[in-house]
CSV table of C-alpha atoms (C1' of nucleotides) in Angstrom, one decimal:
chain,number,residue,atom,x,y,z
A,44,MET,CA,116.6,105.8,71.0
A,45,ASN,CA,115.1,103.2,73.3
A,46,TYR,CA,112.4,103.3,75.7
A,47,TRP,CA,112.4,101.9,79.5
A,48,LEU,CA,110.5,102.0,82.5
A,49,MET,CA,111.8,102.4,86.1
A,50,LYS,CA,109.9,101.9,89.4
A,51,SER,CA,110.1,103.9,92.6
A,52,GLU,CA,107.8,104.3,95.4
A,53,PRO,CA,106.7,107.8,95.8
A,54,ASP,CA,107.2,107.7,99.5
A,55,VAL,CA,110.8,107.2,99.0
A,56,TYR,CA,111.1,108.9,95.8
A,57,GLY,CA,108.5,110.2,93.5
A,58,ILE,CA,108.1,112.1,90.1
A,59,THR,CA,107.5,115.4,92.3
A,60,ASN,CA,111.1,114.9,93.8
A,61,LEU,CA,112.6,114.8,90.4
A,62,GLU,CA,110.6,117.6,89.1
A,63,GLN,CA,112.0,119.7,91.9
A,64,GLN,CA,115.6,118.4,91.6
A,65,GLY,CA,115.7,118.3,87.5
A,66,LYS,CA,118.1,115.5,87.7
A,67,THR,CA,118.8,112.4,89.7
A,68,VAL,CA,121.2,109.6,90.1
A,69,TRP,CA,119.1,106.7,90.0
A,70,ASP,CA,120.8,104.8,92.7
A,71,GLY,CA,119.7,102.0,94.9
A,72,VAL,CA,118.9,99.2,92.5
A,73,ARG,CA,120.4,96.0,93.9
A,74,ASN,CA,119.0,93.4,91.3
A,75,TYR,CA,121.3,92.1,88.6
A,76,GLN,CA,118.5,92.0,85.8
A,77,ALA,CA,117.6,95.5,86.6
A,78,ARG,CA,121.3,96.7,86.6
A,79,ASN,CA,122.0,95.0,83.5
A,80,PHE,CA,119.2,97.0,81.8
A,81,MET,CA,120.6,100.0,83.0
A,82,ARG,CA,123.9,99.2,81.7
A,83,GLN,CA,122.5,98.9,78.1
A,84,MET,CA,120.9,102.3,78.3
A,85,GLN,CA,122.0,105.1,76.2
A,86,PRO,CA,121.9,108.9,76.6
A,87,GLU,CA,118.8,110.3,75.4
A,88,ASP,CA,116.7,107.2,76.1
A,89,LEU,CA,113.3,107.8,77.5
A,90,VAL,CA,112.4,106.2,80.8
A,91,PHE,CA,108.8,106.0,82.1
A,92,PHE,CA,108.6,106.9,86.0
A,93,TYR,CA,106.4,104.4,87.6
A,94,HIS,CA,105.2,104.7,91.2
A,95,SER,CA,105.1,101.4,92.8
A,96,ASN,CA,103.6,100.2,96.2
A,97,THR,CA,101.2,103.2,96.5
A,98,LYS,CA,97.5,103.5,96.4
A,99,THR,CA,97.1,103.8,92.5
A,100,PRO,CA,100.3,102.2,91.3
A,101,GLY,CA,101.1,103.4,87.7
A,102,ILE,CA,103.1,105.6,85.1
A,103,VAL,CA,103.2,109.2,86.4
A,104,GLY,CA,105.7,111.0,83.8
A,105,LEU,CA,108.7,110.7,81.8
A,106,MET,CA,112.4,111.3,82.2
A,107,ARG,CA,115.6,111.0,79.8
A,108,VAL,CA,118.8,109.4,80.3
A,109,VAL,CA,121.5,111.9,80.5
A,110,LYS,CA,124.7,109.9,81.4
A,111,THR,CA,125.3,106.3,81.7
A,112,ASP,CA,127.7,104.0,83.4
A,113,ILE,CA,127.7,105.8,86.5
A,114,ILE,CA,128.9,104.0,89.5
A,115,ASP,CA,126.3,103.9,92.4
A,116,PRO,CA,128.0,105.8,95.2
A,117,THR,CA,125.6,104.2,97.8
A,118,GLN,CA,127.5,100.7,97.4
A,119,PHE,CA,130.5,102.5,99.2
A,120,ASP,CA,128.3,104.4,101.9
A,121,LEU,CA,128.3,102.5,105.1
A,122,LYS,CA,125.5,104.5,106.2
A,123,SER,CA,123.5,103.7,103.3
A,124,GLU,CA,120.8,101.3,103.3
A,125,TYR,CA,122.1,100.1,100.0
A,126,TYR,CA,125.7,99.7,100.9
A,127,ASP,CA,127.5,96.5,99.6
A,128,PRO,CA,130.3,95.2,101.4
A,129,LYS,CA,131.0,92.7,98.5
A,130,SER,CA,131.6,95.7,96.3
A,131,THR,CA,135.2,97.1,96.0
A,132,LEU,CA,136.4,100.2,94.5
A,133,ASN,CA,138.3,98.3,91.9
A,134,SER,CA,135.4,96.4,90.8
A,135,PRO,CA,132.1,98.1,91.6
A,136,ARG,CA,129.2,95.9,91.2
A,137,TRP,CA,126.4,98.6,90.8
A,138,GLN,CA,126.3,100.8,87.9
A,139,THR,CA,123.7,103.2,87.2
A,140,VAL,CA,122.5,106.2,85.2
A,141,LEU,CA,121.8,109.9,85.5
A,142,VAL,CA,118.4,110.8,84.6
A,143,GLU,CA,116.6,114.3,84.0
A,144,PHE,CA,113.1,115.1,84.3
A,145,VAL,CA,111.0,115.6,81.1
A,146,GLU,CA,107.4,115.5,82.1
A,147,ALA,CA,104.9,114.7,84.9
A,148,PHE,CA,101.7,113.4,83.5
A,149,ALA,CA,98.6,115.1,84.0
A,150,ASN,CA,97.1,111.9,85.3
A,151,CYS,CA,98.5,108.3,86.4
A,152,ILE,CA,98.3,105.7,83.9
A,153,SER,CA,97.2,103.3,86.4
A,154,ILE,CA,98.4,99.4,86.1
A,155,SER,CA,94.7,98.4,85.8
A,156,VAL,CA,94.4,100.9,82.8
A,157,LEU,CA,97.9,99.4,81.2
A,158,ARG,CA,96.2,95.9,82.0
A,159,GLY,CA,93.2,96.8,80.0
A,160,LYS,CA,95.1,98.0,77.1
A,161,PHE,CA,98.3,95.5,76.9
A,162,ASP,CA,98.9,92.1,77.5
A,163,ALA,CA,101.9,90.5,79.7
A,164,ASP,CA,103.7,89.6,76.5
A,165,GLU,CA,104.1,93.1,75.2
A,166,LEU,CA,104.8,94.7,78.5
A,167,ILE,CA,107.0,93.1,81.2
A,168,LEU,CA,105.3,95.2,84.0
A,169,LEU,CA,102.4,93.1,83.6
A,170,ARG,CA,103.6,89.6,83.8
A,171,LYS,CA,102.5,87.7,87.0
A,172,GLY,CA,104.7,88.0,89.9
A,173,ASN,CA,106.9,90.7,88.0
A,174,ARG,CA,109.1,92.6,90.6
A,175,LEU,CA,111.6,93.8,88.1
A,176,SER,CA,112.2,97.7,88.8
A,177,VAL,CA,113.9,98.6,85.5
A,178,MET,CA,112.7,97.2,82.2
A,179,PRO,CA,112.8,97.8,78.5
A,180,ILE,CA,109.5,99.0,76.5
A,181,VAL,CA,109.2,98.1,72.9
A,182,GLU,CA,108.7,101.3,70.9
A,183,ASP,CA,105.3,100.3,69.6
A,184,VAL,CA,104.0,100.0,73.3
A,185,ALA,CA,105.7,103.0,74.4
A,186,VAL,CA,104.2,105.2,71.7
A,187,LYS,CA,100.8,104.0,72.6
A,188,ILE,CA,101.5,105.0,76.2
A,189,LEU,CA,102.2,108.4,75.3
A,190,ALA,CA,99.3,108.8,73.3
A,191,MET,CA,97.4,107.7,76.5
A,192,LYS,CA,98.7,110.2,78.7
A,193,GLY,CA,96.5,113.0,77.5
A,194,ASN,CA,93.4,111.0,77.0
A,195,SER,CA,91.2,111.5,80.0
A,196,LEU,CA,89.2,108.3,78.9
A,197,ASN,CA,92.1,106.0,79.5
A,198,ILE,CA,93.3,107.3,82.8
A,199,GLU,CA,92.5,107.5,86.4
A,200,PRO,CA,93.0,110.6,88.7
A,201,LEU,CA,96.1,110.7,90.7
A,202,SER,CA,95.6,109.8,94.3
A,203,ILE,CA,96.5,112.8,96.8
A,204,GLU,CA,99.6,111.7,98.5
B,86,DG,C1',125.3,72.5,92.3
B,87,DC,C1',121.0,71.6,95.0
B,88,DC,C1',117.4,73.4,97.3
B,89,DA,C1',115.1,74.9,101.7
B,90,DA,C1',114.5,78.9,104.5
B,91,DC,C1',114.3,83.3,104.6
B,92,DG,C1',113.7,88.3,103.3
B,93,DT,C1',111.6,91.5,99.9
B,94,DT,C1',108.6,93.2,96.6
B,95,DG,C1',104.5,95.1,95.3
B,96,DG,C1',99.5,94.6,93.8
B,97,DC,C1',95.4,94.0,95.9
C,2,DG,C1',97.5,94.0,106.3
C,3,DC,C1',97.7,89.8,103.4
C,4,DC,C1',100.1,86.9,100.6
C,5,DA,C1',102.1,85.1,96.4
C,6,DA,C1',105.9,85.3,93.7
C,7,DC,C1',110.6,86.2,93.4
C,8,DG,C1',115.7,86.7,94.3
C,9,DT,C1',119.3,85.3,97.8
C,10,DT,C1',121.6,83.0,101.0
C,11,DG,C1',124.1,79.2,103.1
C,12,DG,C1',124.4,74.4,104.8
C,13,DC,C1',125.4,70.2,102.6
DNA sequence: GCCAACGTTGGC
DNA sequence: GCCAACGTTGGC
């Protein structure tokens, strides 16, 4: 079982949306490195849900991989902003995963708190200029993050959105 | 294959 | 809103 982190802008799709829906196909990833990490995912893997591009960016919850190797349907959808004219039905470029909601943390573990706890070597998220939206988390770090989720000393309140 | 120009990401 | 860092595009 492996751990991952995936980013989403809460204005577009946040942890609340996933909680309501229960499951979602993580569509719209158009970066090869991120896609390649999703190809490595296995059912039962745990994924931290990260809110990016918001007042308090950080980890807000947990989800679980249900099904892998899903063809991202938006690549064929002319009306989608993720439509990819170079993708064909015979050889689709973009695969993704189906994930299910596990939990929403009581508080956001903000990137500044994560910076205080980990360094860039152990957490890709913290690397300078990092823009990757899907990344692996080593177990040691994942366990520490999970231990932080209930510790009010280490967290900041979720901003009201 | 190089690389400048451009568009996007995302923290601050 | 700013802007550094990054990925992609396309001319050559």
